Amino acid sequence: NGKIFLPEDVFSFNELVGNTTSSNGYKLAPIDPDDENDTIYGGGVSQVASALYYCALASELEIIERENHKYAMDFFSIGLDAYTKWGDADLRFRNNLEYPIQIEASASGGKVTIKIMGTSEKDYTVKLKTVVNGKESYSTSYENKDSDNTEGYRDGQYITKPYTGYTVTTYLCKYDAETNQQTTEDYLTQSTYDKRDGVICKIVSNS
């Protein structure tokens, strides 16, 4: 919050938040909010990165580096997310505008709010559009477990959460500020998400 970037300055998410280790104050948390079985230190930081990425796209900033998640997470619209990991994947964008910009960021009640503030003389507004070009459905199988299994799985609980595979194209659409009529539709990027089959726990009686 409060970071100012002058024209041509480059924003790096990893540089600002640092390495997501316990020694840096990060706690164990799920990578996916709906999958509590898969946790890492700093799990969930990509939710903040995704919000920043969305704002950067809508502000027409120059995206230098961005990766989508391996799987289509539920916490953000596919085609508009940003995956980050220290030493592996970063979100970086350049202030290619003629004026400084400032990031306003806050967190309250389990929600993160991001704004990119600046000066604009544009005679148009923008909207981000995503189009699903391909979809690959997952399959589901069952794995037998004893009722006292060491992992603590319950009957009917996912051992491996499934994900549908997608190919998504993202566009920036411009609208005339006075008439609200769409004037352009510009290609931004394509995102590919892998399919992952699901495995469900089936409790069987102990022998």
Short mmCIF file of N, CA and C in Angstrom, two decimals, residues 27-194:
data_model
loop_
_atom_site.label_atom_id
_atom_site.label_comp_id
_atom_site.label_asym_id
_atom_site.label_seq_id
_atom_site.Cartn_x
_atom_site.Cartn_y
_atom_site.Cartn_z
N LYS A 27 2.79 -17.76 7.20
CA LYS A 27 2.24 -18.94 7.86
C LYS A 27 1.80 -19.97 6.82
N LEU A 28 1.63 -21.21 7.27
CA LEU A 28 1.11 -22.25 6.39
C LEU A 28 -0.34 -21.94 6.05
N ALA A 29 -0.65 -22.04 4.77
CA ALA A 29 -2.02 -21.78 4.31
C ALA A 29 -2.25 -22.54 3.01
N PRO A 30 -3.52 -22.84 2.69
CA PRO A 30 -3.81 -23.58 1.46
C PRO A 30 -3.41 -22.80 0.22
N ILE A 31 -2.89 -23.51 -0.77
CA ILE A 31 -2.64 -22.90 -2.07
C ILE A 31 -3.97 -22.48 -2.70
N ASP A 32 -4.95 -23.37 -2.59
CA ASP A 32 -6.31 -23.12 -3.08
C ASP A 32 -7.21 -23.01 -1.85
N PRO A 33 -7.96 -21.92 -1.70
CA PRO A 33 -8.83 -21.77 -0.53
C PRO A 33 -9.82 -22.91 -0.33
N ASP A 34 -10.15 -23.63 -1.42
CA ASP A 34 -11.10 -24.73 -1.32
C ASP A 34 -10.44 -26.08 -1.14
N ASP A 35 -9.12 -26.10 -0.98
CA ASP A 35 -8.41 -27.36 -0.82
C ASP A 35 -7.44 -27.24 0.35
N GLU A 36 -7.92 -27.58 1.55
CA GLU A 36 -7.12 -27.40 2.76
C GLU A 36 -6.04 -28.46 2.92
N ASN A 37 -6.00 -29.45 2.03
CA ASN A 37 -5.02 -30.51 2.16
C ASN A 37 -3.65 -30.10 1.62
N ASP A 38 -3.61 -29.14 0.71
CA ASP A 38 -2.37 -28.74 0.05
C ASP A 38 -1.96 -27.37 0.57
N THR A 39 -1.03 -27.34 1.53
CA THR A 39 -0.64 -26.07 2.14
C THR A 39 0.85 -25.81 1.95
N ILE A 40 1.21 -24.52 1.88
CA ILE A 40 2.59 -24.08 1.83
C ILE A 40 2.70 -22.79 2.63
N TYR A 41 3.92 -22.39 2.97
CA TYR A 41 4.10 -21.11 3.63
C TYR A 41 3.78 -19.99 2.63
N GLY A 42 2.91 -19.10 3.06
CA GLY A 42 2.50 -18.01 2.16
C GLY A 42 1.46 -18.42 1.16
N GLY A 43 0.81 -19.55 1.39
CA GLY A 43 -0.25 -19.98 0.48
C GLY A 43 -1.32 -18.91 0.36
N GLY A 44 -1.69 -18.59 -0.86
CA GLY A 44 -2.73 -17.58 -1.08
C GLY A 44 -2.22 -16.22 -1.51
N VAL A 45 -0.88 -16.02 -1.51
CA VAL A 45 -0.38 -14.69 -1.90
C VAL A 45 -0.72 -14.37 -3.35
N SER A 46 -0.95 -15.41 -4.16
CA SER A 46 -1.29 -15.16 -5.56
C SER A 46 -2.67 -14.52 -5.72
N GLN A 47 -3.49 -14.58 -4.66
CA GLN A 47 -4.77 -13.86 -4.72
C GLN A 47 -4.52 -12.35 -4.78
N VAL A 48 -3.50 -11.91 -4.03
CA VAL A 48 -3.14 -10.49 -4.06
C VAL A 48 -2.52 -10.14 -5.42
N ALA A 49 -1.62 -11.02 -5.90
CA ALA A 49 -0.99 -10.79 -7.20
C ALA A 49 -2.03 -10.75 -8.32
N SER A 50 -3.04 -11.60 -8.23
CA SER A 50 -4.08 -11.63 -9.27
C SER A 50 -4.88 -10.33 -9.28
N ALA A 51 -5.19 -9.81 -8.10
CA ALA A 51 -5.91 -8.54 -8.02
C ALA A 51 -5.08 -7.41 -8.64
N LEU A 52 -3.77 -7.42 -8.36
CA LEU A 52 -2.87 -6.42 -8.94
C LEU A 52 -2.78 -6.56 -10.45
N TYR A 53 -2.72 -7.79 -10.92
CA TYR A 53 -2.65 -8.04 -12.36
C TYR A 53 -3.88 -7.51 -13.07
N TYR A 54 -5.05 -7.76 -12.49
CA TYR A 54 -6.30 -7.26 -13.06
C TYR A 54 -6.25 -5.74 -13.18
N CYS A 55 -5.81 -5.09 -12.10
CA CYS A 55 -5.75 -3.62 -12.11
C CYS A 55 -4.74 -3.11 -13.14
N ALA A 56 -3.61 -3.80 -13.25
CA ALA A 56 -2.59 -3.39 -14.22
C ALA A 56 -3.11 -3.51 -15.65
N LEU A 57 -3.84 -4.59 -15.93
CA LEU A 57 -4.43 -4.75 -17.27
C LEU A 57 -5.43 -3.65 -17.56
N ALA A 58 -6.31 -3.41 -16.59
CA ALA A 58 -7.35 -2.39 -16.79
C ALA A 58 -6.77 -0.99 -16.89
N SER A 59 -5.57 -0.79 -16.30
CA SER A 59 -4.90 0.51 -16.37
C SER A 59 -4.04 0.63 -17.62
N GLU A 60 -4.01 -0.43 -18.42
CA GLU A 60 -3.22 -0.49 -19.66
C GLU A 60 -1.73 -0.31 -19.41
N LEU A 61 -1.26 -0.87 -18.30
CA LEU A 61 0.16 -0.86 -18.02
C LEU A 61 0.83 -1.99 -18.81
N GLU A 62 2.12 -1.87 -19.05
CA GLU A 62 2.85 -2.87 -19.83
C GLU A 62 3.20 -4.07 -18.95
N ILE A 63 2.64 -5.22 -19.29
CA ILE A 63 2.92 -6.43 -18.54
C ILE A 63 4.23 -7.03 -19.04
N ILE A 64 5.19 -7.15 -18.14
CA ILE A 64 6.50 -7.70 -18.49
C ILE A 64 6.56 -9.20 -18.22
N GLU A 65 6.00 -9.61 -17.10
CA GLU A 65 6.03 -11.02 -16.72
C GLU A 65 4.76 -11.39 -15.99
N ARG A 66 4.16 -12.48 -16.42
CA ARG A 66 2.98 -13.01 -15.72
C ARG A 66 2.77 -14.46 -16.14
N GLU A 67 2.47 -15.30 -15.19
CA GLU A 67 2.10 -16.68 -15.46
C GLU A 67 0.74 -16.96 -14.85
N ASN A 68 -0.07 -17.74 -15.57
CA ASN A 68 -1.32 -18.17 -14.94
C ASN A 68 -1.06 -19.40 -14.09
N HIS A 69 -2.00 -19.74 -13.22
CA HIS A 69 -1.86 -20.92 -12.37
C HIS A 69 -1.90 -22.19 -13.22
N LYS A 70 -1.32 -23.25 -12.69
CA LYS A 70 -1.33 -24.54 -13.39
C LYS A 70 -2.76 -25.04 -13.56
N TYR A 71 -3.57 -24.84 -12.51
CA TYR A 71 -4.97 -25.24 -12.56
C TYR A 71 -5.87 -24.01 -12.41
N ALA A 72 -7.10 -24.14 -12.86
CA ALA A 72 -8.06 -23.03 -12.80
C ALA A 72 -8.61 -22.91 -11.39
N MET A 73 -8.04 -22.01 -10.60
CA MET A 73 -8.48 -21.80 -9.22
C MET A 73 -9.84 -21.10 -9.20
N ASP A 74 -10.57 -21.33 -8.11
CA ASP A 74 -11.91 -20.77 -8.00
C ASP A 74 -11.91 -19.32 -7.51
N PHE A 75 -10.79 -18.85 -6.95
CA PHE A 75 -10.80 -17.55 -6.30
C PHE A 75 -10.72 -16.38 -7.26
N PHE A 76 -10.43 -16.64 -8.55
CA PHE A 76 -10.31 -15.54 -9.50
C PHE A 76 -10.72 -16.04 -10.88
N SER A 77 -11.22 -15.14 -11.70
CA SER A 77 -11.68 -15.51 -13.04
C SER A 77 -10.51 -16.05 -13.87
N ILE A 78 -10.74 -17.15 -14.56
CA ILE A 78 -9.69 -17.72 -15.40
C ILE A 78 -9.34 -16.72 -16.51
N GLY A 79 -8.06 -16.65 -16.81
CA GLY A 79 -7.57 -15.69 -17.80
C GLY A 79 -7.18 -14.37 -17.20
N LEU A 80 -7.48 -14.18 -15.89
CA LEU A 80 -7.19 -12.90 -15.23
C LEU A 80 -6.39 -13.10 -13.94
N ASP A 81 -5.85 -14.29 -13.73
CA ASP A 81 -5.10 -14.59 -12.52
C ASP A 81 -3.60 -14.45 -12.77
N ALA A 82 -2.85 -14.37 -11.69
CA ALA A 82 -1.39 -14.31 -11.78
C ALA A 82 -0.78 -15.20 -10.71
N TYR A 83 0.03 -16.15 -11.15
CA TYR A 83 0.71 -17.07 -10.24
C TYR A 83 2.09 -16.51 -9.90
N THR A 84 2.44 -16.51 -8.61
CA THR A 84 3.76 -16.04 -8.20
C THR A 84 4.39 -17.04 -7.25
N LYS A 85 5.71 -17.19 -7.35
CA LYS A 85 6.48 -18.04 -6.44
C LYS A 85 7.91 -17.55 -6.45
N TRP A 86 8.44 -17.33 -5.28
CA TRP A 86 9.79 -16.78 -5.14
C TRP A 86 10.80 -17.64 -5.92
N GLY A 87 11.58 -17.00 -6.77
CA GLY A 87 12.60 -17.69 -7.54
C GLY A 87 12.08 -18.46 -8.73
N ASP A 88 10.77 -18.42 -8.98
CA ASP A 88 10.19 -19.22 -10.06
C ASP A 88 9.29 -18.39 -10.97
N ALA A 89 8.34 -17.70 -10.40
CA ALA A 89 7.38 -16.93 -11.20
C ALA A 89 7.08 -15.62 -10.50
N ASP A 90 7.09 -14.54 -11.26
CA ASP A 90 6.86 -13.21 -10.71
C ASP A 90 5.79 -12.50 -11.52
N LEU A 91 5.19 -11.49 -10.91
CA LEU A 91 4.32 -10.57 -11.64
C LEU A 91 5.07 -9.24 -11.74
N ARG A 92 5.37 -8.83 -12.98
CA ARG A 92 6.08 -7.57 -13.18
C ARG A 92 5.38 -6.76 -14.26
N PHE A 93 5.22 -5.48 -14.00
CA PHE A 93 4.69 -4.59 -15.02
C PHE A 93 5.38 -3.24 -14.93
N ARG A 94 5.37 -2.53 -16.05
CA ARG A 94 6.04 -1.24 -16.17
C ARG A 94 5.02 -0.11 -16.22
N ASN A 95 5.32 0.98 -15.55
CA ASN A 95 4.50 2.17 -15.68
C ASN A 95 4.87 2.85 -17.00
N ASN A 96 4.16 2.49 -18.04
CA ASN A 96 4.42 3.04 -19.38
C ASN A 96 3.58 4.28 -19.65
N LEU A 97 3.01 4.85 -18.60
CA LEU A 97 2.21 6.06 -18.74
C LEU A 97 3.09 7.30 -18.57
N GLU A 98 2.52 8.45 -18.81
CA GLU A 98 3.30 9.69 -18.75
C GLU A 98 3.25 10.34 -17.37
N TYR A 99 2.63 9.66 -16.41
CA TYR A 99 2.47 10.24 -15.09
C TYR A 99 2.69 9.16 -14.03
N PRO A 100 2.99 9.54 -12.81
CA PRO A 100 3.19 8.55 -11.74
C PRO A 100 1.88 7.82 -11.42
N ILE A 101 2.02 6.65 -10.88
CA ILE A 101 0.87 5.89 -10.38
C ILE A 101 1.16 5.47 -8.95
N GLN A 102 0.08 5.23 -8.20
CA GLN A 102 0.22 4.80 -6.81
C GLN A 102 -0.71 3.64 -6.55
N ILE A 103 -0.19 2.64 -5.84
CA ILE A 103 -1.00 1.48 -5.48
C ILE A 103 -1.65 1.71 -4.13
N GLU A 104 -2.96 1.52 -4.07
CA GLU A 104 -3.69 1.54 -2.81
C GLU A 104 -4.16 0.11 -2.53
N ALA A 105 -3.75 -0.44 -1.39
CA ALA A 105 -4.07 -1.83 -1.07
C ALA A 105 -4.51 -1.94 0.38
N SER A 106 -5.56 -2.70 0.61
CA SER A 106 -6.04 -2.91 1.97
C SER A 106 -6.62 -4.31 2.09
N ALA A 107 -6.69 -4.80 3.33
CA ALA A 107 -7.27 -6.12 3.60
C ALA A 107 -8.18 -6.02 4.81
N SER A 108 -9.40 -6.53 4.69
CA SER A 108 -10.34 -6.47 5.80
C SER A 108 -11.42 -7.53 5.59
N GLY A 109 -11.75 -8.24 6.67
CA GLY A 109 -12.82 -9.21 6.60
C GLY A 109 -12.58 -10.33 5.61
N GLY A 110 -11.31 -10.69 5.42
CA GLY A 110 -10.99 -11.77 4.50
C GLY A 110 -10.98 -11.36 3.04
N LYS A 111 -11.05 -10.06 2.77
CA LYS A 111 -11.06 -9.57 1.39
C LYS A 111 -9.91 -8.58 1.18
N VAL A 112 -9.34 -8.63 0.00
CA VAL A 112 -8.27 -7.71 -0.39
C VAL A 112 -8.81 -6.74 -1.44
N THR A 113 -8.52 -5.46 -1.24
CA THR A 113 -8.94 -4.44 -2.20
C THR A 113 -7.70 -3.75 -2.78
N ILE A 114 -7.60 -3.71 -4.09
CA ILE A 114 -6.47 -3.09 -4.77
C ILE A 114 -6.98 -2.00 -5.72
N LYS A 115 -6.29 -0.87 -5.69
CA LYS A 115 -6.56 0.21 -6.64
C LYS A 115 -5.23 0.73 -7.18
N ILE A 116 -5.22 1.09 -8.46
CA ILE A 116 -4.07 1.79 -9.03
C ILE A 116 -4.55 3.19 -9.38
N MET A 117 -3.99 4.18 -8.70
CA MET A 117 -4.42 5.55 -8.84
C MET A 117 -3.45 6.33 -9.73
N GLY A 118 -3.99 7.26 -10.50
CA GLY A 118 -3.15 8.07 -11.38
C GLY A 118 -3.97 9.14 -12.06
N THR A 119 -3.39 9.77 -13.04
CA THR A 119 -4.04 10.82 -13.81
C THR A 119 -4.39 10.28 -15.19
N SER A 120 -5.61 10.51 -15.60
CA SER A 120 -6.03 10.01 -16.90
C SER A 120 -6.73 11.10 -17.71
N GLU A 121 -6.37 11.17 -18.99
CA GLU A 121 -7.03 12.08 -19.92
C GLU A 121 -7.70 11.31 -21.05
N LYS A 122 -7.98 10.03 -20.79
CA LYS A 122 -8.55 9.17 -21.83
C LYS A 122 -10.00 9.55 -22.12
N ASP A 123 -10.36 9.43 -23.38
CA ASP A 123 -11.74 9.69 -23.77
C ASP A 123 -12.51 8.38 -23.95
N TYR A 124 -12.05 7.35 -23.26
CA TYR A 124 -12.70 6.05 -23.34
C TYR A 124 -12.57 5.32 -22.01
N THR A 125 -13.42 4.32 -21.82
CA THR A 125 -13.33 3.43 -20.67
C THR A 125 -12.95 2.04 -21.17
N VAL A 126 -12.55 1.17 -20.25
CA VAL A 126 -12.13 -0.16 -20.67
C VAL A 126 -12.83 -1.24 -19.85
N LYS A 127 -12.94 -2.41 -20.45
CA LYS A 127 -13.42 -3.61 -19.77
C LYS A 127 -12.56 -4.78 -20.23
N LEU A 128 -12.31 -5.72 -19.31
CA LEU A 128 -11.57 -6.93 -19.66
C LEU A 128 -12.55 -8.03 -20.03
N LYS A 129 -12.21 -8.73 -21.10
CA LYS A 129 -13.09 -9.79 -21.60
C LYS A 129 -12.29 -11.09 -21.73
N THR A 130 -12.87 -12.19 -21.26
CA THR A 130 -12.22 -13.49 -21.42
C THR A 130 -13.12 -14.42 -22.23
N VAL A 131 -12.50 -15.18 -23.11
CA VAL A 131 -13.22 -16.13 -23.97
C VAL A 131 -12.62 -17.51 -23.79
N VAL A 132 -13.44 -18.49 -23.43
CA VAL A 132 -12.98 -19.87 -23.29
C VAL A 132 -12.93 -20.51 -24.67
N ASN A 133 -11.72 -20.86 -25.11
CA ASN A 133 -11.55 -21.45 -26.43
C ASN A 133 -11.58 -22.97 -26.40
N GLY A 134 -11.24 -23.55 -25.25
CA GLY A 134 -11.23 -25.00 -25.13
C GLY A 134 -11.48 -25.42 -23.70
N LYS A 135 -12.04 -26.61 -23.53
CA LYS A 135 -12.38 -27.12 -22.20
C LYS A 135 -12.17 -28.62 -22.17
N GLU A 136 -11.52 -29.12 -21.12
CA GLU A 136 -11.26 -30.55 -20.95
C GLU A 136 -11.77 -30.99 -19.59
N SER A 137 -12.76 -31.86 -19.60
CA SER A 137 -13.39 -32.30 -18.36
C SER A 137 -12.53 -33.32 -17.63
N TYR A 138 -12.66 -33.37 -16.32
CA TYR A 138 -11.92 -34.31 -15.50
C TYR A 138 -12.76 -35.54 -15.21
N SER A 139 -12.09 -36.61 -14.79
CA SER A 139 -12.79 -37.81 -14.33
C SER A 139 -12.55 -37.97 -12.84
N THR A 140 -13.34 -38.84 -12.20
CA THR A 140 -13.25 -39.04 -10.76
C THR A 140 -13.14 -40.52 -10.44
N SER A 141 -12.24 -40.86 -9.53
CA SER A 141 -12.10 -42.24 -9.08
C SER A 141 -12.16 -42.27 -7.55
N TYR A 142 -12.22 -43.48 -7.00
CA TYR A 142 -12.31 -43.66 -5.54
C TYR A 142 -11.10 -44.42 -5.03
N GLU A 143 -10.67 -44.07 -3.82
CA GLU A 143 -9.57 -44.77 -3.18
C GLU A 143 -10.02 -45.26 -1.81
N ASN A 144 -9.87 -46.55 -1.58
CA ASN A 144 -10.30 -47.13 -0.31
C ASN A 144 -9.37 -46.74 0.83
N LYS A 145 -9.96 -46.37 1.96
CA LYS A 145 -9.20 -46.01 3.15
C LYS A 145 -9.86 -46.64 4.37
N ASP A 146 -9.04 -46.99 5.36
CA ASP A 146 -9.60 -47.43 6.63
C ASP A 146 -10.19 -46.23 7.36
N SER A 147 -11.14 -46.50 8.24
CA SER A 147 -11.78 -45.40 8.97
C SER A 147 -10.80 -44.68 9.88
N ASP A 148 -9.73 -45.35 10.27
CA ASP A 148 -8.72 -44.71 11.13
C ASP A 148 -7.46 -44.36 10.33
N ASN A 149 -7.63 -44.01 9.05
CA ASN A 149 -6.47 -43.70 8.21
C ASN A 149 -5.69 -42.52 8.80
N THR A 150 -4.37 -42.60 8.70
CA THR A 150 -3.50 -41.62 9.35
C THR A 150 -3.68 -40.21 8.80
N GLU A 151 -4.13 -40.10 7.55
CA GLU A 151 -4.32 -38.77 6.96
C GLU A 151 -5.58 -38.08 7.47
N GLY A 152 -6.50 -38.86 8.06
CA GLY A 152 -7.72 -38.28 8.60
C GLY A 152 -8.80 -38.03 7.56
N TYR A 153 -8.72 -38.69 6.41
CA TYR A 153 -9.73 -38.50 5.38
C TYR A 153 -11.07 -39.09 5.81
N ARG A 154 -12.13 -38.38 5.47
CA ARG A 154 -13.48 -38.85 5.76
C ARG A 154 -14.12 -39.42 4.50
N ASP A 155 -15.13 -40.23 4.68
CA ASP A 155 -15.83 -40.82 3.53
C ASP A 155 -16.42 -39.72 2.65
N GLY A 156 -16.12 -39.79 1.37
CA GLY A 156 -16.64 -38.81 0.43
C GLY A 156 -15.78 -37.57 0.29
N GLN A 157 -14.70 -37.47 1.06
CA GLN A 157 -13.82 -36.29 0.98
C GLN A 157 -12.83 -36.46 -0.17
N TYR A 158 -12.53 -35.34 -0.82
CA TYR A 158 -11.55 -35.39 -1.91
C TYR A 158 -10.15 -35.62 -1.34
N ILE A 159 -9.47 -36.63 -1.87
CA ILE A 159 -8.06 -36.83 -1.60
C ILE A 159 -7.25 -35.96 -2.57
N THR A 160 -7.70 -35.94 -3.80
CA THR A 160 -7.12 -35.06 -4.82
C THR A 160 -8.26 -34.26 -5.44
N LYS A 161 -8.20 -32.95 -5.28
CA LYS A 161 -9.25 -32.10 -5.84
C LYS A 161 -9.14 -32.05 -7.36
N PRO A 162 -10.26 -32.20 -8.07
CA PRO A 162 -10.20 -32.18 -9.53
C PRO A 162 -10.27 -30.75 -10.08
N TYR A 163 -9.71 -30.60 -11.27
CA TYR A 163 -9.78 -29.31 -11.96
C TYR A 163 -10.11 -29.56 -13.44
N THR A 164 -11.01 -28.75 -13.97
CA THR A 164 -11.29 -28.77 -15.41
C THR A 164 -10.18 -28.03 -16.14
N GLY A 165 -9.77 -28.54 -17.28
CA GLY A 165 -8.76 -27.87 -18.09
C GLY A 165 -9.39 -26.83 -19.01
N TYR A 166 -8.70 -25.70 -19.19
CA TYR A 166 -9.22 -24.62 -20.03
C TYR A 166 -8.12 -24.00 -20.88
N THR A 167 -8.51 -23.49 -22.02
CA THR A 167 -7.69 -22.56 -22.79
C THR A 167 -8.50 -21.28 -22.93
N VAL A 168 -7.94 -20.16 -22.49
CA VAL A 168 -8.69 -18.90 -22.38
C VAL A 168 -7.91 -17.77 -23.04
N THR A 169 -8.60 -16.95 -23.80
CA THR A 169 -8.01 -15.76 -24.39
C THR A 169 -8.58 -14.52 -23.70
N THR A 170 -7.69 -13.57 -23.37
CA THR A 170 -8.09 -12.35 -22.68
C THR A 170 -7.96 -11.15 -23.63
N TYR A 171 -8.98 -10.31 -23.62
CA TYR A 171 -9.02 -9.12 -24.50
C TYR A 171 -9.25 -7.87 -23.66
N LEU A 172 -8.78 -6.74 -24.17
CA LEU A 172 -9.09 -5.43 -23.60
C LEU A 172 -10.05 -4.72 -24.55
N CYS A 173 -11.24 -4.42 -24.06
CA CYS A 173 -12.25 -3.74 -24.87
C CYS A 173 -12.36 -2.28 -24.47
N LYS A 174 -12.37 -1.41 -25.46
CA LYS A 174 -12.49 0.03 -25.20
C LYS A 174 -13.87 0.53 -25.62
N TYR A 175 -14.40 1.48 -24.82
CA TYR A 175 -15.73 2.03 -25.06
C TYR A 175 -15.65 3.55 -25.06
N ASP A 176 -16.34 4.17 -26.01
CA ASP A 176 -16.39 5.62 -26.07
C ASP A 176 -17.01 6.16 -24.78
N ALA A 177 -16.35 7.13 -24.16
CA ALA A 177 -16.79 7.64 -22.86
C ALA A 177 -18.15 8.32 -22.93
N GLU A 178 -18.50 8.90 -24.07
CA GLU A 178 -19.78 9.61 -24.20
C GLU A 178 -20.91 8.69 -24.62
N THR A 179 -20.66 7.83 -25.60
CA THR A 179 -21.73 6.99 -26.15
C THR A 179 -21.77 5.60 -25.52
N ASN A 180 -20.68 5.21 -24.86
CA ASN A 180 -20.54 3.88 -24.27
C ASN A 180 -20.57 2.78 -25.33
N GLN A 181 -20.29 3.15 -26.57
CA GLN A 181 -20.22 2.18 -27.65
C GLN A 181 -18.81 1.59 -27.73
N GLN A 182 -18.74 0.28 -27.94
CA GLN A 182 -17.43 -0.35 -28.03
C GLN A 182 -16.73 0.07 -29.31
N THR A 183 -15.46 0.43 -29.17
CA THR A 183 -14.68 0.90 -30.34
C THR A 183 -13.61 -0.08 -30.76
N THR A 184 -13.00 -0.79 -29.81
CA THR A 184 -11.94 -1.75 -30.15
C THR A 184 -12.00 -2.96 -29.23
N GLU A 185 -11.37 -4.03 -29.69
CA GLU A 185 -11.20 -5.25 -28.88
C GLU A 185 -9.80 -5.77 -29.17
N ASP A 186 -8.88 -5.57 -28.24
CA ASP A 186 -7.47 -5.90 -28.46
C ASP A 186 -7.07 -7.15 -27.70
N TYR A 187 -6.35 -8.04 -28.38
CA TYR A 187 -5.83 -9.26 -27.77
C TYR A 187 -4.78 -8.91 -26.73
N LEU A 188 -4.86 -9.55 -25.55
CA LEU A 188 -3.87 -9.35 -24.50
C LEU A 188 -2.99 -10.57 -24.31
N THR A 189 -3.61 -11.72 -24.03
CA THR A 189 -2.82 -12.92 -23.74
C THR A 189 -3.70 -14.16 -23.81
N GLN A 190 -3.04 -15.31 -23.82
CA GLN A 190 -3.74 -16.59 -23.76
C GLN A 190 -3.25 -17.37 -22.55
N SER A 191 -4.17 -17.99 -21.84
CA SER A 191 -3.86 -18.76 -20.64
C SER A 191 -4.30 -20.21 -20.84
N THR A 192 -3.45 -21.13 -20.41
CA THR A 192 -3.77 -22.56 -20.51
C THR A 192 -3.72 -23.19 -19.12
N TYR A 193 -4.80 -23.86 -18.73
CA TYR A 193 -4.90 -24.50 -17.43
C TYR A 193 -5.03 -26.01 -17.63
N ASP A 194 -4.25 -26.77 -16.88
CA ASP A 194 -4.25 -28.22 -17.02
C ASP A 194 -5.49 -28.83 -16.38
#
